[in-house]
CSV table of C-alpha atoms in Angstrom, one decimal:
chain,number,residue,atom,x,y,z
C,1020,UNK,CA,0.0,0.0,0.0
C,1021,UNK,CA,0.6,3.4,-1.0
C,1022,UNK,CA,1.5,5.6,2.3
C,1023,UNK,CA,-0.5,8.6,1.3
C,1024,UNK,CA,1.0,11.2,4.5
C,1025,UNK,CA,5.1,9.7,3.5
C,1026,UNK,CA,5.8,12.8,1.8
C,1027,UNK,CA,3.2,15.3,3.3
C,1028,UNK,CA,4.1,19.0,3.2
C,1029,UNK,CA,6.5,18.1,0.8
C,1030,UNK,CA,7.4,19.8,-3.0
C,1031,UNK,CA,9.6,17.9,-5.4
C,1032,UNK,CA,11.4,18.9,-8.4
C,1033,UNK,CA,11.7,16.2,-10.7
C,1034,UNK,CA,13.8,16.9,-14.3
C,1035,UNK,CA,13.5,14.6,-17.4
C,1036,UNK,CA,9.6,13.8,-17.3
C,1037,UNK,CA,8.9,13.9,-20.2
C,1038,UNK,CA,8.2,10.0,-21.6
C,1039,UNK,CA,5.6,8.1,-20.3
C,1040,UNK,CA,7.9,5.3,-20.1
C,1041,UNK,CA,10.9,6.8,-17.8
C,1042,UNK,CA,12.4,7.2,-14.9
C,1043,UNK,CA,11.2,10.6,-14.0
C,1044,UNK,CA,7.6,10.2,-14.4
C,1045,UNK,CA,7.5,7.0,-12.0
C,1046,UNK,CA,8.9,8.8,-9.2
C,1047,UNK,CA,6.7,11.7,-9.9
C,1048,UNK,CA,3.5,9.5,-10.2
C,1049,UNK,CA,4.9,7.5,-6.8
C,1050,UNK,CA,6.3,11.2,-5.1
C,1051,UNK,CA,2.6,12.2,-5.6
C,1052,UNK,CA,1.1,9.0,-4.5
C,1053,UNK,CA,3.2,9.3,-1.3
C,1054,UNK,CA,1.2,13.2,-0.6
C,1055,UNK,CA,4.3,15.0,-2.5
C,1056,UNK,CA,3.6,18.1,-4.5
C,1057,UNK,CA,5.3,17.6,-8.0
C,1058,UNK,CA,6.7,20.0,-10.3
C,1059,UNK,CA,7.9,18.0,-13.5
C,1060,UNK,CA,9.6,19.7,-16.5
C,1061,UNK,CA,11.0,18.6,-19.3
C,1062,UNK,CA,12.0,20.0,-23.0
C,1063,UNK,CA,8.6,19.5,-24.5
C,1064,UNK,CA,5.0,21.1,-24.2
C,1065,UNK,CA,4.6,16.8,-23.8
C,1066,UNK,CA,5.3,17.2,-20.3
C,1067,UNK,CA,1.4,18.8,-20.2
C,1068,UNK,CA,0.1,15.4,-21.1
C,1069,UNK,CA,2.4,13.8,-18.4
C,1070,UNK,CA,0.6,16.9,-16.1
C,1071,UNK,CA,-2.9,15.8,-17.1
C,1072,UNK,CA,-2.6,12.0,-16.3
C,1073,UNK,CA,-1.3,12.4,-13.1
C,1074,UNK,CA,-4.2,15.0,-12.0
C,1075,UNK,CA,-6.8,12.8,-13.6
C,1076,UNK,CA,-4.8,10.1,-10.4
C,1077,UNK,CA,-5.5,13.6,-8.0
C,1078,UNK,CA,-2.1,14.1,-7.5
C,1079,UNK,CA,-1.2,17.8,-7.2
C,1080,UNK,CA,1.2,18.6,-10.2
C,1081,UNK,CA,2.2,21.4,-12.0
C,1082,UNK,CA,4.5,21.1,-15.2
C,1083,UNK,CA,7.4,23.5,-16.6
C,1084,UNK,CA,9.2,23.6,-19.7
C,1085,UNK,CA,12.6,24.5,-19.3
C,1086,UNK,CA,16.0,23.4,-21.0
C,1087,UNK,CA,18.3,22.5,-18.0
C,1088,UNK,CA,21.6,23.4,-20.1
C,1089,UNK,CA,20.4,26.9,-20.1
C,1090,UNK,CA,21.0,28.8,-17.3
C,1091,UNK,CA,18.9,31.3,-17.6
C,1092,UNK,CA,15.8,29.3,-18.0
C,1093,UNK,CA,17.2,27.2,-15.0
C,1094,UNK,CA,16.7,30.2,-13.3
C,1095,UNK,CA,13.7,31.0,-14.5
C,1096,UNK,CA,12.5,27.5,-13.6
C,1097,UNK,CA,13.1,27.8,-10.2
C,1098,UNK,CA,11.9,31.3,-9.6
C,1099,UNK,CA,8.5,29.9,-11.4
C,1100,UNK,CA,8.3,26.7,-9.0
C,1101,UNK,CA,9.0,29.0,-5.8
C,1102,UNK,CA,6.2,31.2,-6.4
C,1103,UNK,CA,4.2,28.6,-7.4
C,1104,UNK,CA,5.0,26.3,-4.1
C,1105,UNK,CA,7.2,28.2,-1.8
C,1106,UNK,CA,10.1,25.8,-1.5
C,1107,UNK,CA,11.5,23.1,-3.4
C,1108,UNK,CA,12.2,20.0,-0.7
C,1109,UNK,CA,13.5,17.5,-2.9
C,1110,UNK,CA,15.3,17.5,-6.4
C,1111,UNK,CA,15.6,14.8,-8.5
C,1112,UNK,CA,17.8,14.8,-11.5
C,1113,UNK,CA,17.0,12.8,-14.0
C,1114,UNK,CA,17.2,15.2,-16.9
C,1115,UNK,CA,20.3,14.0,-19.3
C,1116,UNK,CA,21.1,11.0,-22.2
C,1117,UNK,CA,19.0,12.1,-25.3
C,1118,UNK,CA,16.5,14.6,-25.9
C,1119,UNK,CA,13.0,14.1,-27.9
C,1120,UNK,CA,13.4,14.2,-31.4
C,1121,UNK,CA,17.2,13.5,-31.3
C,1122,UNK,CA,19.5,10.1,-32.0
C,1123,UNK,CA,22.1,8.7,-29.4
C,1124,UNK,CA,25.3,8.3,-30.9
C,1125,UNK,CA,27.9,6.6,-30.1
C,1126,UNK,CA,31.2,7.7,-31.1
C,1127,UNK,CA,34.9,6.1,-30.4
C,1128,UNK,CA,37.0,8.7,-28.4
C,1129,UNK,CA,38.9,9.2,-32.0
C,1130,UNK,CA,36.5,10.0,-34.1
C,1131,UNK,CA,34.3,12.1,-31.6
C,1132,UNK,CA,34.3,15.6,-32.2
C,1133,UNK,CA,35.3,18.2,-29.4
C,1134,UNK,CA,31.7,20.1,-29.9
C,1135,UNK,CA,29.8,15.9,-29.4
C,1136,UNK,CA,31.8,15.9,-25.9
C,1137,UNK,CA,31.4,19.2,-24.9
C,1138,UNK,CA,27.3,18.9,-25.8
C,1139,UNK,CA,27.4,15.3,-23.9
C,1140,UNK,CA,29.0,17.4,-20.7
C,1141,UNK,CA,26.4,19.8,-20.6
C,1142,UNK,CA,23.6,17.2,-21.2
C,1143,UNK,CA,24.6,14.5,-19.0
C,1144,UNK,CA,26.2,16.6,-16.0
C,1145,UNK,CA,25.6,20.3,-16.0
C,1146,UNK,CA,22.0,20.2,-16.2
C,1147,UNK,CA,22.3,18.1,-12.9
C,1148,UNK,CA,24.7,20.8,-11.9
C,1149,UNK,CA,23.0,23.7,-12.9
C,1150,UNK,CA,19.4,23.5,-11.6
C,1151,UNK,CA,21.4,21.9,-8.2
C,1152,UNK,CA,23.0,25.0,-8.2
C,1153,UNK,CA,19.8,27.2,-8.4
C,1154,UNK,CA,17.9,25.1,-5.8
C,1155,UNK,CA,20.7,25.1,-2.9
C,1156,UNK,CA,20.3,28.1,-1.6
C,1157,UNK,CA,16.7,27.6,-1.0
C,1158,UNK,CA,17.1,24.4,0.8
C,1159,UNK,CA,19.6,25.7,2.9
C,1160,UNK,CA,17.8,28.2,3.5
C,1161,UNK,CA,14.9,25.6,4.8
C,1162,UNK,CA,17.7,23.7,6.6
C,1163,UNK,CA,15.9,20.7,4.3
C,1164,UNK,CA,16.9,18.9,1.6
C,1165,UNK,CA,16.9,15.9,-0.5
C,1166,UNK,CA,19.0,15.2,-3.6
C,1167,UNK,CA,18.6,12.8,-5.9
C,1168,UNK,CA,20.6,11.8,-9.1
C,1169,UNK,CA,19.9,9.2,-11.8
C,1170,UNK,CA,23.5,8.5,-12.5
C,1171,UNK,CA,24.0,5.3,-14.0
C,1172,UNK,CA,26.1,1.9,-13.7
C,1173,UNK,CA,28.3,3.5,-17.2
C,1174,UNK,CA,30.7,5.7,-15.9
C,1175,UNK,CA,31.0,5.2,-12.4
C,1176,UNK,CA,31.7,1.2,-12.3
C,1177,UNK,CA,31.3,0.3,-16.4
C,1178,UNK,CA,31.6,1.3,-20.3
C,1179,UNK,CA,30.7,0.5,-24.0
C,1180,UNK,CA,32.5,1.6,-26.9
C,1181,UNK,CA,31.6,5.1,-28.2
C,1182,UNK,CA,30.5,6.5,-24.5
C,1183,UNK,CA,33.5,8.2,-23.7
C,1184,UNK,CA,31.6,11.7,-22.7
C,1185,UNK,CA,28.1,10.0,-20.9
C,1186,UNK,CA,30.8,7.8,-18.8
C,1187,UNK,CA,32.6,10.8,-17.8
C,1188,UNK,CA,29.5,12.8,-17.1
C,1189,UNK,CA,27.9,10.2,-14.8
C,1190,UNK,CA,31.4,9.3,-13.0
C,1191,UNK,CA,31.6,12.9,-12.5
C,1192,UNK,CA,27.8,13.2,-11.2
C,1193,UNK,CA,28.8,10.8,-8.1
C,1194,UNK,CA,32.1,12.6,-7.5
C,1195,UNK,CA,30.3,16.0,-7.2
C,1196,UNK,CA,27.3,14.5,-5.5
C,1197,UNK,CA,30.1,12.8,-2.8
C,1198,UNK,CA,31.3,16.9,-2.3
C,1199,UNK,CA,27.9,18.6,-2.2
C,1200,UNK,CA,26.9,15.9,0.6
C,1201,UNK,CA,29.9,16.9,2.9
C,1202,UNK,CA,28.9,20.5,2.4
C,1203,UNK,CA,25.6,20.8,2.6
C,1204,UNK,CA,25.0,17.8,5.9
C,1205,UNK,CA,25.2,20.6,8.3
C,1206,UNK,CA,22.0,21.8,6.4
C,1207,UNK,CA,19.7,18.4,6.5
C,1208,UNK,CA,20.4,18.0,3.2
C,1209,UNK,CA,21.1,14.5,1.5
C,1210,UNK,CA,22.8,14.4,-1.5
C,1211,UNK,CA,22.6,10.1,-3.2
C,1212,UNK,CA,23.0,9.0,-6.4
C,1213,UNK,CA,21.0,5.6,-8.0
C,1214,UNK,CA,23.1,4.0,-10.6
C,1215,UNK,CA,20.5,2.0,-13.1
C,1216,UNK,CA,21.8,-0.8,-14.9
C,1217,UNK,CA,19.7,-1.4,-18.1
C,1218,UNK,CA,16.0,-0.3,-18.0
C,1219,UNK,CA,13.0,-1.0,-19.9
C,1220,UNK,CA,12.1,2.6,-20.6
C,1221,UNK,CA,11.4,4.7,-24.2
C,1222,UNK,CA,14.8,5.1,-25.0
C,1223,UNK,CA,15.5,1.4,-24.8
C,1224,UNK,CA,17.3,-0.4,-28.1
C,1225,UNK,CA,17.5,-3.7,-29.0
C,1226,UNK,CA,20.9,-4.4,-28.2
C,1227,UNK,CA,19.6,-2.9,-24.2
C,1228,UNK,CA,17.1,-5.4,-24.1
C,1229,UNK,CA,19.5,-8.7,-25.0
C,1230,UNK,CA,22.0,-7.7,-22.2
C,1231,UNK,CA,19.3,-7.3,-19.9
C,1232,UNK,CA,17.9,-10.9,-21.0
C,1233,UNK,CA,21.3,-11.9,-19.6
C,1234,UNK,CA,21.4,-10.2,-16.4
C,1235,UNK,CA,21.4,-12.6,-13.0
C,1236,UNK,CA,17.1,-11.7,-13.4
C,1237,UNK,CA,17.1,-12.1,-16.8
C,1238,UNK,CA,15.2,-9.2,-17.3
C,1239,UNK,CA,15.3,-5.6,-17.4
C,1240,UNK,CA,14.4,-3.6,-15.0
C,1241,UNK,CA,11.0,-1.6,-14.6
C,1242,UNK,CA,11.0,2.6,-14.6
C,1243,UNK,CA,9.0,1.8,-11.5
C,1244,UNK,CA,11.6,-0.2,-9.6
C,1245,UNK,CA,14.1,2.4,-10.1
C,1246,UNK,CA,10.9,5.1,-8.8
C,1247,UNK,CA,10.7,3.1,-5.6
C,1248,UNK,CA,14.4,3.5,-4.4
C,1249,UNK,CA,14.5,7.4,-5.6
C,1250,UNK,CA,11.2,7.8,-3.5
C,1251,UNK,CA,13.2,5.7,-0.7
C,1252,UNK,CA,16.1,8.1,-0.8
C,1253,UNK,CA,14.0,10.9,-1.4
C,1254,UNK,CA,12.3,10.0,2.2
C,1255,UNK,CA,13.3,10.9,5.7
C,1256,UNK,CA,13.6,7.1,6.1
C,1257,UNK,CA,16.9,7.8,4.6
C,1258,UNK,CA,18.1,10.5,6.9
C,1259,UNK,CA,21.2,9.6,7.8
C,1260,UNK,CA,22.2,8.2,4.2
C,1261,UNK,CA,24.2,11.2,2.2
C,1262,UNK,CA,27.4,10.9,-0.5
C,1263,UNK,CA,26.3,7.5,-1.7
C,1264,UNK,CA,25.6,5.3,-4.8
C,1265,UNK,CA,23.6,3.1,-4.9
C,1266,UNK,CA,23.3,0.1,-7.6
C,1267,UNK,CA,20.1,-0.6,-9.3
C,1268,UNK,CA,20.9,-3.6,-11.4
C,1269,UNK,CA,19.6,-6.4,-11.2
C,1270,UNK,CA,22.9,-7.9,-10.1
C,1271,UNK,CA,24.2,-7.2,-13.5
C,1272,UNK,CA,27.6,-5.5,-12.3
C,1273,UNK,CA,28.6,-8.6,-10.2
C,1274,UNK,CA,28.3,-11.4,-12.6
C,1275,UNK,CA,31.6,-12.1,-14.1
C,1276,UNK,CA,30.1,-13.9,-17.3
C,1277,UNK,CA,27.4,-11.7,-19.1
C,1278,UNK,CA,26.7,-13.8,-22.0
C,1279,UNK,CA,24.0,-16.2,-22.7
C,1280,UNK,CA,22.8,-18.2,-19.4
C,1281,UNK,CA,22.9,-21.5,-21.3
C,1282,UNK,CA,26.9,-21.2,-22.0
C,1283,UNK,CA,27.9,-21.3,-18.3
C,1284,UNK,CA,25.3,-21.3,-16.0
């Protein structure tokens, strides 16, 4: 059951809501379950239709558009969501791989050109940084906080071929997430990072889905699933949890072998 009072008097910020199927709209729709406010953005007037469906549930929602590499509609975005709610209690970043209407690429370190990095950087690690940035000083302020970013298992503890930029940008997410934690304790505020391995969300492709077929589950995982452990983190059940990194994987990351089950076990 749904514990309707778990996030009572609370207003969360949650980037990247845009699909249906992801990460962001789960925690929002289980946030808002939990008695959360939600303010959702994305890139898209499609966050709107992600707004409607989760007031026709009666949660209490309101949706931004904003691009989070911009700065000055970061700014803009929080300005909006304090008048709008007073306060922003809990941030989760989930804002970053690809945006709607463009192709991931995936480009050896050779071939990638400097302007592909830098965009990568500022998709995949200073929109976590930048609307972080703008919402500090409010928490602080509140002597509340709770930080939340989608890093992922590539970067921090793998890689594929042609990632050399989204590896760096989520390795880089954890190490400034482990900083901001030390900082900002003294303030009741949490900073944690979940690390998904593969995901059944939109932006799945096929060769996703096979490796998650061979994953100690064999299966991927659910945008749900990953919902449940930002909401636990997201919680004061999680007080005294800051500066960590936590694995969502399905065990993936621990299995030697990662081909086919019926080769070796």
């Amino acid at each position: 059951m749904v514990d309707k009072f778990r996030f009572k008097n609370r207003v969360a910020l949650i980037t990247g809501c845009g699909s249906e199927r992801g990460i962001g709209f789960a925690a929002a729709r289980i946030l808002g379950k939990g008695g959360s406010g939600v303010a959702i953005t994305s890139t898209t007037d499609r966050i709107y239709e992600r707004a409607k469906e989760l007031k026709d549930e009666k949660l209490e929602v309101k949706a931004y558009i904003a691009d989070l590499m911009n700065r000055d509609q970061v700014k803009q975005l929080v300005d909006s969501i304090n008048r709008d709610w007073g306060r922003i209690d809990i941030l989760i970043n989930n804002a970053g791989m690809v945006q709607i209407g463009k192709e991931e690429t995936f480009v050896h370190m050779a071939d990638l050109q400097p302007s592909e990095w830098d965009e990568s950087i500022d998709r995949n690690l200073n929109t976590c940084f930048n609307i972080t940035h703008a919402a500090l000083p409010h928490m602080m302020k509140n002597s509340y906080g709770r930080i939340v970013n989608v890093s992922s298992v590539t970067g921090p503890l793998v890689s594929n071929p042609g990632e050399t930029a989204y590896s760096a940008a989520k390795a880089a997410m954890v190490g400034m997430s482990r900083s901001l934690a030390i900082e900002v304790a003294k303030y009741g505020i949490t900073v944690n990072n979940v690390a998904p391995g593969w995901i059944a969300t939109g932006s799945s492709q096929e060769e996703e889905r096979v490796a998650a077929k061979n994953t100690p589950m064999r299966r991927a995982g659910t945008p749900e699933e990953v919902g449940w452990l930002i909401a636990y983190l997201a919680s004061d059940e999680s007080r005294y949890i800051t500066g960590q990194m936590i694995v969502i994987d399905g065990g993936n990351t621990i299995q030697e072998y990662k081909g086919p089950s019926d080769l070796y076990y």
